[in-house]
């Protein structure tokens, strides 16, 4: 979907998004209609996706159960980190 | 298969590293994450296709497949380790992502010995293990997640016909030996022959030979199960251990004030509570006993041993904390921590057990 490029500067990170032409066209159209930049729209979309996943109760419960169940393994991996 | 996406990976990383999703997103190398997720998806599809080809016509499909889930999770972990999408702590993120991948697909990993799991992940990171090795290791430790509604109706689904885990777990010893010769598997148990040492072999560990007392205890446990007309269970494994006079396991328990006779009596009591089966057991081992095999290997790996001794069997039994056998040991004053301490002391004093020699015994 995307390929990172450029450098971090301050609070943002430059990225190049590689999209299929149809999706890129739709993204450009949305940006134009809303009077915003393509990168604004893309950033918002990614953040919204992350937020949706974060609020997904089942996903969160599975993750918390997993982390609790395998806490010792994760501790070992952290302790062994070079 | 339910696929993880980049957003899911961000949430996982934010949680496991304790940095939150915003920080995880700002640090994430999205192409690396995308590449890892794509690799996992392809590996899962390939494994699922292979399983579908091996399925008998007309049999009921049971997606998502155990082997496919293991292959996809192992590939995901490998990709995340090879090209970490977040700086630092790549092994934690990879492990958490792999486990979450399994969870969303209705599987849970039974990693009874965390150290062995850590060694496997580190082996994957260092290139000593391939994703296929890790997938084999993982597949044998998967069980349907009882909390998953997707799997609620699949807990009784038998293992697929050609599953490696099925070959490993359901085959009797001689059959495993035979299959090992004709089609090498990722996990094979052998009682040995003149030119073939007894032990357990996996791609990750190579041959882990049994010590003499360990081999004798395996054979004795089988005989005890037959004597009672039952599939081999934990109590028979304990009876097998109790019969090894100079073994590390028996000596360690004696350090805790538990005699061989006391162990045998407890195990016999439990055995007596189980009814003999009218017909010979279909499977040579109970599901609990099959799980012990994996725990035994995990214990040996976790201790850095290149062999399997009676101490590993004793520790392997402890993976079933609520089992009557483990409770019986506890009632005699042998809790897990005490057993581990006693084994450490015994090994320091007596060293490893003598290696096994070919006994000329053909177990059935």
Tab-separated table of C-alpha atoms in Angstrom, chain B residues 24-204:
chain	number	residue	atom	x	y	z
B	24	UNK	CA	3.481	3.108	17.631
B	25	UNK	CA	1.898	4.581	14.506
B	26	UNK	CA	4.363	7.446	14.346
B	27	UNK	CA	7.298	5.028	14.581
B	28	UNK	CA	5.909	2.317	12.333
B	29	UNK	CA	7.647	1.421	9.108
B	30	UNK	CA	4.443	0.845	7.175
B	31	UNK	CA	6.016	-0.865	4.138
B	32	UNK	CA	7.802	-3.318	6.419
B	33	UNK	CA	4.561	-4.019	8.225
B	34	UNK	CA	2.677	-4.429	4.952
B	35	UNK	CA	5.338	-6.762	3.583
B	36	UNK	CA	5.240	-8.944	6.691
B	37	UNK	CA	1.454	-9.169	6.629
B	38	UNK	CA	1.480	-10.033	2.933
B	39	UNK	CA	4.049	-12.786	3.482
B	40	UNK	CA	1.926	-14.206	6.276
B	41	UNK	CA	-1.186	-14.149	4.120
B	42	UNK	CA	0.561	-15.963	1.281
B	43	UNK	CA	2.042	-18.575	3.611
B	44	UNK	CA	-1.364	-19.203	5.143
B	45	UNK	CA	-2.957	-19.548	1.711
B	46	UNK	CA	-0.292	-21.981	0.560
B	47	UNK	CA	-0.634	-24.121	3.679
B	48	UNK	CA	-4.423	-24.039	3.414
B	49	UNK	CA	-4.247	-25.091	-0.248
B	50	UNK	CA	-1.937	-27.960	0.633
B	51	UNK	CA	-4.336	-29.056	3.344
B	52	UNK	CA	-7.308	-28.794	0.988
B	53	UNK	CA	-5.530	-30.986	-1.555
B	54	UNK	CA	-4.912	-33.611	1.109
B	55	UNK	CA	-8.523	-33.549	2.312
B	56	UNK	CA	-10.544	-36.530	1.238
B	57	UNK	CA	-13.346	-35.777	-1.214
B	58	UNK	CA	-16.582	-35.141	0.589
B	59	UNK	CA	-14.987	-34.509	3.961
B	60	UNK	CA	-16.085	-31.422	5.819
B	61	UNK	CA	-13.703	-28.499	5.510
B	62	UNK	CA	-12.648	-27.020	8.820
B	63	UNK	CA	-11.203	-23.597	8.117
B	64	UNK	CA	-9.148	-21.935	9.347
B	65	UNK	CA	-6.808	-24.855	9.234
B	66	UNK	CA	-4.357	-25.590	12.028
B	67	UNK	CA	-1.390	-25.946	9.688
B	68	UNK	CA	-2.346	-22.826	7.766
B	69	UNK	CA	-2.662	-20.805	10.959
B	70	UNK	CA	0.706	-22.058	12.204
B	71	UNK	CA	2.400	-21.380	8.860
B	72	UNK	CA	0.965	-17.888	8.627
B	73	UNK	CA	1.836	-17.002	12.221
B	74	UNK	CA	5.387	-18.340	11.894
B	75	UNK	CA	5.901	-16.491	8.620
B	76	UNK	CA	4.542	-13.295	10.112
B	77	UNK	CA	6.925	-13.564	13.051
B	78	UNK	CA	9.839	-14.334	10.759
B	79	UNK	CA	9.102	-11.342	8.522
B	80	UNK	CA	8.698	-9.014	11.486
B	81	UNK	CA	12.000	-10.259	12.900
B	82	UNK	CA	13.850	-9.982	9.620
B	83	UNK	CA	12.654	-6.461	8.903
B	84	UNK	CA	11.305	-4.987	12.135
B	85	UNK	CA	8.640	-2.345	11.492
B	86	UNK	CA	9.416	-0.689	14.809
B	87	UNK	CA	12.828	0.159	16.212
B	88	UNK	CA	13.916	-2.165	19.027
B	89	UNK	CA	12.062	-4.950	20.832
B	90	UNK	CA	11.372	-6.698	17.563
B	91	UNK	CA	11.101	-10.130	19.201
B	92	UNK	CA	8.359	-9.002	21.570
B	93	UNK	CA	6.390	-7.382	18.773
B	94	UNK	CA	6.833	-10.412	16.518
B	95	UNK	CA	5.765	-12.843	19.238
B	96	UNK	CA	2.736	-10.764	20.195
B	97	UNK	CA	1.727	-10.346	16.547
B	98	UNK	CA	2.050	-14.068	15.859
B	99	UNK	CA	0.020	-14.970	18.925
B	100	UNK	CA	-2.637	-12.398	18.054
B	101	UNK	CA	-2.818	-13.710	14.505
B	102	UNK	CA	-3.571	-17.125	15.943
B	103	UNK	CA	-6.127	-15.714	18.379
B	104	UNK	CA	-8.165	-13.862	15.750
B	105	UNK	CA	-8.283	-17.111	13.814
B	106	UNK	CA	-9.554	-19.067	16.801
B	107	UNK	CA	-6.338	-20.761	17.897
B	108	UNK	CA	-4.312	-20.490	21.037
B	109	UNK	CA	-0.722	-21.558	21.511
B	110	UNK	CA	-0.009	-23.769	24.502
B	111	UNK	CA	3.514	-22.632	25.311
B	112	UNK	CA	4.020	-24.498	28.555
B	113	UNK	CA	7.705	-23.732	28.744
B	114	UNK	CA	8.214	-20.041	27.939
B	115	UNK	CA	11.987	-20.446	27.740
B	116	UNK	CA	11.625	-22.981	24.939
B	117	UNK	CA	9.269	-20.627	23.094
B	118	UNK	CA	11.764	-17.791	23.538
B	119	UNK	CA	14.556	-19.970	22.154
B	120	UNK	CA	12.409	-20.821	19.150
B	121	UNK	CA	11.679	-17.157	18.430
B	122	UNK	CA	15.324	-16.270	18.880
B	123	UNK	CA	16.263	-19.122	16.553
B	124	UNK	CA	13.884	-17.696	13.995
B	125	UNK	CA	15.423	-14.257	14.413
B	126	UNK	CA	18.969	-15.538	14.033
B	127	UNK	CA	18.175	-17.665	11.006
B	128	UNK	CA	18.912	-20.936	12.793
B	129	UNK	CA	15.287	-21.888	12.293
B	130	UNK	CA	13.264	-21.454	9.140
B	131	UNK	CA	9.623	-20.355	9.172
B	132	UNK	CA	8.741	-23.968	8.266
B	133	UNK	CA	10.624	-25.233	11.339
B	134	UNK	CA	8.866	-22.727	13.556
B	135	UNK	CA	5.510	-23.551	11.968
B	136	UNK	CA	5.991	-27.253	12.733
B	137	UNK	CA	6.934	-26.448	16.294
B	138	UNK	CA	3.961	-24.137	16.669
B	139	UNK	CA	1.421	-26.382	14.956
B	140	UNK	CA	1.941	-29.117	17.507
B	141	UNK	CA	1.141	-26.648	20.266
B	142	UNK	CA	-2.064	-25.184	18.905
B	143	UNK	CA	-5.450	-25.859	20.352
B	144	UNK	CA	-8.798	-24.282	19.511
B	145	UNK	CA	-9.394	-21.183	21.597
B	146	UNK	CA	-12.329	-22.068	23.859
B	147	UNK	CA	-13.226	-18.381	24.135
B	148	UNK	CA	-13.520	-17.961	20.408
B	149	UNK	CA	-17.063	-18.178	19.063
B	150	UNK	CA	-15.606	-19.010	15.660
B	151	UNK	CA	-14.075	-22.152	17.045
B	152	UNK	CA	-16.875	-23.171	19.362
B	153	UNK	CA	-18.120	-25.781	16.940
B	154	UNK	CA	-14.723	-26.905	15.810
B	155	UNK	CA	-13.250	-28.099	19.078
B	156	UNK	CA	-14.277	-31.619	18.162
B	157	UNK	CA	-12.903	-31.303	14.653
B	158	UNK	CA	-10.349	-34.054	14.196
B	159	UNK	CA	-6.900	-33.158	13.057
B	160	UNK	CA	-6.642	-33.256	9.281
B	161	UNK	CA	-5.651	-36.621	7.821
B	162	UNK	CA	-2.164	-35.680	6.754
B	163	UNK	CA	-1.437	-33.196	9.501
B	164	UNK	CA	2.061	-33.558	10.865
B	165	UNK	CA	0.638	-33.088	14.336
B	166	UNK	CA	-1.748	-35.990	13.737
B	167	UNK	CA	1.059	-38.251	12.592
B	168	UNK	CA	3.066	-37.282	15.650
B	169	UNK	CA	0.373	-37.436	18.249
B	170	UNK	CA	-1.785	-40.351	17.202
B	171	UNK	CA	0.700	-42.824	15.848
B	172	UNK	CA	2.042	-45.586	18.090
B	173	UNK	CA	5.779	-45.799	18.493
B	174	UNK	CA	6.515	-48.507	15.931
B	175	UNK	CA	4.360	-46.721	13.389
B	176	UNK	CA	6.261	-43.507	13.981
B	177	UNK	CA	9.509	-45.351	13.466
B	178	UNK	CA	8.236	-46.830	10.277
B	179	UNK	CA	6.951	-43.505	8.980
B	180	UNK	CA	10.169	-41.839	9.915
B	181	UNK	CA	12.034	-44.121	7.594
B	182	UNK	CA	9.616	-43.687	4.718
B	183	UNK	CA	8.694	-40.049	5.159
B	184	UNK	CA	10.757	-38.016	7.600
B	185	UNK	CA	8.542	-35.863	9.791
B	186	UNK	CA	9.276	-32.799	11.835
B	187	UNK	CA	8.751	-34.619	15.129
B	188	UNK	CA	9.414	-38.311	15.498
B	189	UNK	CA	9.757	-40.535	18.531
B	190	UNK	CA	11.775	-43.703	18.351
B	191	UNK	CA	12.562	-46.452	20.811
B	192	UNK	CA	15.719	-47.112	18.869
B	193	UNK	CA	17.364	-49.911	16.981
B	194	UNK	CA	20.874	-51.189	16.550
B	195	UNK	CA	21.822	-48.286	14.317
B	196	UNK	CA	19.142	-45.783	15.270
B	197	UNK	CA	19.367	-44.167	18.705
B	198	UNK	CA	16.223	-43.892	20.788
B	199	UNK	CA	14.932	-40.400	21.240
B	200	UNK	CA	12.927	-37.584	19.761
B	201	UNK	CA	13.933	-35.851	16.560
B	202	UNK	CA	12.737	-32.487	15.301
B	203	UNK	CA	14.116	-30.184	12.609
B	204	UNK	CA	14.853	-27.601	15.258
